[in-house]
Amino acid sequence: MRLMAVNPVAEALGLAPELAPDLALADARARVPDLAVHDHDPPADANWLDRLARDCVRYTPMVAADPPAGLLLDITGCAHLFGGEEALARTVTARFEKLGMTVRPARGSTARAAHALARHGGGEGIDEGAAIRRLPVAALELDPESDLGLRRAGLKTVGAVADRPRAAIAARFGAAAVLALERLLGEADSPLDPEYRQPPIRVVRRFAEPVANSEYALAVLAELLAEAITELAKRDRGGRRFAALFHRTDGRTRTLRVETGLPTRDLAAIRRLFDERIETLTDPLDPGFGFDCVELAVPVTEPLAPSQPGLEGGTGKGREAQDGAVAELLDRLSTRFGRDRLHRFHPGYTHIPEQGQIAMPAVEAAVPMAWPAPEPGEPPARPLQLFDPPEPISVIAEVPDGPPYRFRWRRKLREVTRYEGPERIASEWWHGSRDPLGRTRLTRDYYRIEDVAGRRYWIFRHGLFGREKADPRWYLHGLFA
């Protein structure tokens, strides 16, 4: 256990990783017995940095994350909107400090220069070139061996390295050292890779006079759909959710939403969904004193790959066309009956049989689940019908931990002629030793069996004999067709 990062108080006590590399937690607590520590969580840190980067789009559209704890903002052409560069820096700093964060801002003519000045402290109010030359060679961020070699050679600052011939630096420390130096000095390009996110598609039609005709407002909606689809085509994306907002003069807004299971730019299909939605309204689309604005938004979009047309035109008759036809049918049914009335199975991230599938609204199914097919001539490994909950049965076995010899289910005794197994399915130990109902999680031994009448069953013994339970119980979990 080692320290990865510290706050200013711990840094003042000499626990900073820069001052004490690879400092063990035990050694740190020996120095500061009441040291408070938290687990290092890199994914959470990266997520937080990404959220901060999205928040900074309010200042400039050119924002990039600079892991592990930095943000790069290109404020060219934006600073005057906030009263200048210094005022903008104070605004950003104040916003982050309200979140309880320590901020160390710096400005530079390039992203690389600003990064180095913020990380290594170049000072404010002095010439940028002079400040960069005063930085330690650690600002070049070379590999540890090259950094140590430069310092052993007496080159402890960026200026000292810059005064040496570039050929000599490249010969001893590699071309990467020269490139890092030139980028820091602004002699080589260091482009910024912004986390630019296109704004959601939104088209609006405002009326000079209120429109009291619902049919005309719906015709305007069709025109807005055409404009939105044109914008989707420019972005090479398809819409998954569409929302039409009808704003009345009395301040009320009527919203109609439709969803699709697959991304689409099919104008006719989207119009049919809106028609279905309007037909199912219990309260008609009442304009009241008139609509003064109609708005269409596409809040959810996805990349839309081109489809292969048939040899004779159209969309063809392949699997892709069939999936598209099924998706269109599901969209219409979900719109007419409600998104929660029509479901499709999704794979569950568990090996517990009854939890292996999750029923979700059909419109949320981006890609249909690929169900495993048994090998030719082999019976299926899982039955299509599962009992929820599994039904208890009485079993007679030759040995306590062996396969069933005969069993009684629903008051009828059945003789076993064939069996296959066991297939052992252990409990999910990472969820704890007990389930949400407080029951102990046990191992299951599954058997596929066949009785004298040719009927096939899927049964399991709940618990390992002699290790988890002294007398494990048996259950019938499913029937094979």
PDB file of C-alpha atoms in Angstrom, residues 126-246:
ATOM      1  CA  ILE A 126       6.867  37.309 -15.937  1.00  0.00           C
ATOM      2  CA  ASP A 127       7.720  36.576 -19.545  1.00  0.00           C
ATOM      3  CA  GLU A 128       6.411  33.174 -20.631  1.00  0.00           C
ATOM      4  CA  GLY A 129       9.633  32.221 -22.405  1.00  0.00           C
ATOM      5  CA  ALA A 130      11.724  33.042 -19.349  1.00  0.00           C
ATOM      6  CA  ALA A 131       9.310  31.169 -17.080  1.00  0.00           C
ATOM      7  CA  ILE A 132       9.542  28.047 -19.243  1.00  0.00           C
ATOM      8  CA  ARG A 133      13.332  28.169 -19.293  1.00  0.00           C
ATOM      9  CA  ARG A 134      13.348  28.242 -15.468  1.00  0.00           C
ATOM     10  CA  LEU A 135      11.278  25.058 -15.206  1.00  0.00           C
ATOM     11  CA  PRO A 136      13.016  21.860 -14.039  1.00  0.00           C
ATOM     12  CA  VAL A 137      13.785  19.183 -16.606  1.00  0.00           C
ATOM     13  CA  ALA A 138      10.914  17.174 -15.109  1.00  0.00           C
ATOM     14  CA  ALA A 139       8.641  19.497 -17.123  1.00  0.00           C
ATOM     15  CA  LEU A 140       9.806  17.680 -20.266  1.00  0.00           C
ATOM     16  CA  GLU A 141       8.134  14.535 -18.838  1.00  0.00           C
ATOM     17  CA  LEU A 142      10.691  12.128 -20.260  1.00  0.00           C
ATOM     18  CA  ASP A 143      11.198   8.563 -19.093  1.00  0.00           C
ATOM     19  CA  PRO A 144      12.879   8.218 -15.655  1.00  0.00           C
ATOM     20  CA  GLU A 145      16.204   7.129 -17.142  1.00  0.00           C
ATOM     21  CA  SER A 146      16.461  10.164 -19.452  1.00  0.00           C
ATOM     22  CA  ASP A 147      15.346  12.519 -16.693  1.00  0.00           C
ATOM     23  CA  LEU A 148      18.022  11.162 -14.368  1.00  0.00           C
ATOM     24  CA  GLY A 149      20.645  11.342 -17.117  1.00  0.00           C
ATOM     25  CA  LEU A 150      19.925  15.003 -17.820  1.00  0.00           C
ATOM     26  CA  ARG A 151      20.237  15.923 -14.158  1.00  0.00           C
ATOM     27  CA  ARG A 152      23.461  13.949 -13.769  1.00  0.00           C
ATOM     28  CA  ALA A 153      24.844  15.817 -16.772  1.00  0.00           C
ATOM     29  CA  GLY A 154      24.169  19.092 -14.950  1.00  0.00           C
ATOM     30  CA  LEU A 155      21.159  20.032 -17.105  1.00  0.00           C
ATOM     31  CA  LYS A 156      18.685  20.751 -14.342  1.00  0.00           C
ATOM     32  CA  THR A 157      16.455  23.291 -16.091  1.00  0.00           C
ATOM     33  CA  VAL A 158      14.685  23.462 -19.450  1.00  0.00           C
ATOM     34  CA  GLY A 159      16.811  26.467 -20.390  1.00  0.00           C
ATOM     35  CA  ALA A 160      20.021  24.519 -19.792  1.00  0.00           C
ATOM     36  CA  VAL A 161      18.793  21.755 -22.092  1.00  0.00           C
ATOM     37  CA  ALA A 162      17.657  24.287 -24.735  1.00  0.00           C
ATOM     38  CA  ASP A 163      21.139  25.851 -24.820  1.00  0.00           C
ATOM     39  CA  ARG A 164      22.696  22.540 -25.844  1.00  0.00           C
ATOM     40  CA  PRO A 165      22.911  21.459 -29.492  1.00  0.00           C
ATOM     41  CA  ARG A 166      19.803  19.488 -30.445  1.00  0.00           C
ATOM     42  CA  ALA A 167      21.876  16.879 -32.247  1.00  0.00           C
ATOM     43  CA  ALA A 168      23.812  16.094 -29.067  1.00  0.00           C
ATOM     44  CA  ILE A 169      20.588  15.806 -27.052  1.00  0.00           C
ATOM     45  CA  ALA A 170      19.065  13.473 -29.650  1.00  0.00           C
ATOM     46  CA  ALA A 171      22.202  11.326 -29.840  1.00  0.00           C
ATOM     47  CA  ARG A 172      22.308  10.748 -26.089  1.00  0.00           C
ATOM     48  CA  PHE A 173      18.663  10.842 -25.008  1.00  0.00           C
ATOM     49  CA  GLY A 174      16.758  10.089 -28.201  1.00  0.00           C
ATOM     50  CA  ALA A 175      14.594  12.038 -30.615  1.00  0.00           C
ATOM     51  CA  ALA A 176      11.691  11.998 -28.111  1.00  0.00           C
ATOM     52  CA  ALA A 177      13.643  14.324 -25.809  1.00  0.00           C
ATOM     53  CA  VAL A 178      14.191  16.847 -28.618  1.00  0.00           C
ATOM     54  CA  LEU A 179      10.512  16.690 -29.645  1.00  0.00           C
ATOM     55  CA  ALA A 180       9.380  17.240 -26.035  1.00  0.00           C
ATOM     56  CA  LEU A 181      11.720  20.248 -25.760  1.00  0.00           C
ATOM     57  CA  GLU A 182      10.514  21.805 -29.020  1.00  0.00           C
ATOM     58  CA  ARG A 183       6.873  21.320 -28.050  1.00  0.00           C
ATOM     59  CA  LEU A 184       7.456  22.974 -24.702  1.00  0.00           C
ATOM     60  CA  LEU A 185       9.255  25.917 -26.328  1.00  0.00           C
ATOM     61  CA  GLY A 186       6.526  26.289 -28.957  1.00  0.00           C
ATOM     62  CA  GLU A 187       8.826  25.326 -31.827  1.00  0.00           C
ATOM     63  CA  ALA A 188       6.794  22.191 -32.659  1.00  0.00           C
ATOM     64  CA  ASP A 189       3.066  21.698 -32.847  1.00  0.00           C
ATOM     65  CA  SER A 190       1.293  20.352 -29.770  1.00  0.00           C
ATOM     66  CA  PRO A 191      -2.316  20.152 -30.961  1.00  0.00           C
ATOM     67  CA  LEU A 192      -5.182  20.051 -28.495  1.00  0.00           C
ATOM     68  CA  ASP A 193      -7.559  17.108 -28.780  1.00  0.00           C
ATOM     69  CA  PRO A 194     -10.807  18.610 -27.459  1.00  0.00           C
ATOM     70  CA  GLU A 195     -13.626  16.542 -26.075  1.00  0.00           C
ATOM     71  CA  TYR A 196     -16.063  18.197 -28.425  1.00  0.00           C
ATOM     72  CA  ARG A 197     -19.604  16.925 -28.258  1.00  0.00           C
ATOM     73  CA  GLN A 198     -22.079  18.006 -30.851  1.00  0.00           C
ATOM     74  CA  PRO A 199     -25.149  19.646 -29.355  1.00  0.00           C
ATOM     75  CA  PRO A 200     -28.387  17.677 -29.616  1.00  0.00           C
ATOM     76  CA  ILE A 201     -30.487  18.298 -32.699  1.00  0.00           C
ATOM     77  CA  ARG A 202     -33.254  20.819 -32.092  1.00  0.00           C
ATOM     78  CA  VAL A 203     -35.359  22.585 -34.713  1.00  0.00           C
ATOM     79  CA  VAL A 204     -37.987  25.215 -33.917  1.00  0.00           C
ATOM     80  CA  ARG A 205     -40.709  26.934 -35.886  1.00  0.00           C
ATOM     81  CA  ARG A 206     -42.202  30.106 -34.357  1.00  0.00           C
ATOM     82  CA  PHE A 207     -45.387  31.724 -35.621  1.00  0.00           C
ATOM     83  CA  ALA A 208     -46.055  35.427 -35.953  1.00  0.00           C
ATOM     84  CA  GLU A 209     -49.700  34.771 -35.018  1.00  0.00           C
ATOM     85  CA  PRO A 210     -51.048  31.901 -32.865  1.00  0.00           C
ATOM     86  CA  VAL A 211     -52.072  28.835 -34.855  1.00  0.00           C
ATOM     87  CA  ALA A 212     -55.423  27.441 -33.764  1.00  0.00           C
ATOM     88  CA  ASN A 213     -55.471  24.585 -36.287  1.00  0.00           C
ATOM     89  CA  SER A 214     -54.025  21.290 -35.027  1.00  0.00           C
ATOM     90  CA  GLU A 215     -53.710  19.875 -38.546  1.00  0.00           C
ATOM     91  CA  TYR A 216     -51.534  22.804 -39.596  1.00  0.00           C
ATOM     92  CA  ALA A 217     -49.341  22.337 -36.498  1.00  0.00           C
ATOM     93  CA  LEU A 218     -48.886  18.658 -37.417  1.00  0.00           C
ATOM     94  CA  ALA A 219     -47.943  19.656 -40.962  1.00  0.00           C
ATOM     95  CA  VAL A 220     -45.303  21.954 -39.494  1.00  0.00           C
ATOM     96  CA  LEU A 221     -44.069  19.013 -37.410  1.00  0.00           C
ATOM     97  CA  ALA A 222     -43.577  17.013 -40.625  1.00  0.00           C
ATOM     98  CA  GLU A 223     -41.434  19.840 -42.015  1.00  0.00           C
ATOM     99  CA  LEU A 224     -39.366  19.914 -38.827  1.00  0.00           C
ATOM    100  CA  LEU A 225     -38.851  16.144 -39.084  1.00  0.00           C
ATOM    101  CA  ALA A 226     -37.446  16.603 -42.584  1.00  0.00           C
ATOM    102  CA  GLU A 227     -35.034  19.271 -41.305  1.00  0.00           C
ATOM    103  CA  ALA A 228     -33.940  17.060 -38.397  1.00  0.00           C
ATOM    104  CA  ILE A 229     -33.308  14.096 -40.694  1.00  0.00           C
ATOM    105  CA  THR A 230     -31.198  16.293 -42.960  1.00  0.00           C
ATOM    106  CA  GLU A 231     -29.066  17.251 -39.946  1.00  0.00           C
ATOM    107  CA  LEU A 232     -28.831  13.583 -38.899  1.00  0.00           C
ATOM    108  CA  ALA A 233     -27.575  12.702 -42.369  1.00  0.00           C
ATOM    109  CA  LYS A 234     -24.859  15.378 -42.105  1.00  0.00           C
ATOM    110  CA  ARG A 235     -23.684  13.811 -38.828  1.00  0.00           C
ATOM    111  CA  ASP A 236     -23.950  10.211 -40.144  1.00  0.00           C
ATOM    112  CA  ARG A 237     -26.241   9.341 -37.276  1.00  0.00           C
ATOM    113  CA  GLY A 238     -29.750   8.037 -36.773  1.00  0.00           C
ATOM    114  CA  GLY A 239     -32.316   9.047 -34.222  1.00  0.00           C
ATOM    115  CA  ARG A 240     -33.499   6.768 -31.410  1.00  0.00           C
ATOM    116  CA  ARG A 241     -35.806   9.207 -29.602  1.00  0.00           C
ATOM    117  CA  PHE A 242     -37.860  12.059 -30.995  1.00  0.00           C
ATOM    118  CA  ALA A 243     -39.807  14.624 -28.966  1.00  0.00           C
ATOM    119  CA  ALA A 244     -42.319  17.095 -30.413  1.00  0.00           C
ATOM    120  CA  LEU A 245     -43.274  20.052 -28.206  1.00  0.00           C
ATOM    121  CA  PHE A 246     -46.323  22.175 -28.973  1.00  0.00           C
TER     122      PHE A 246
END
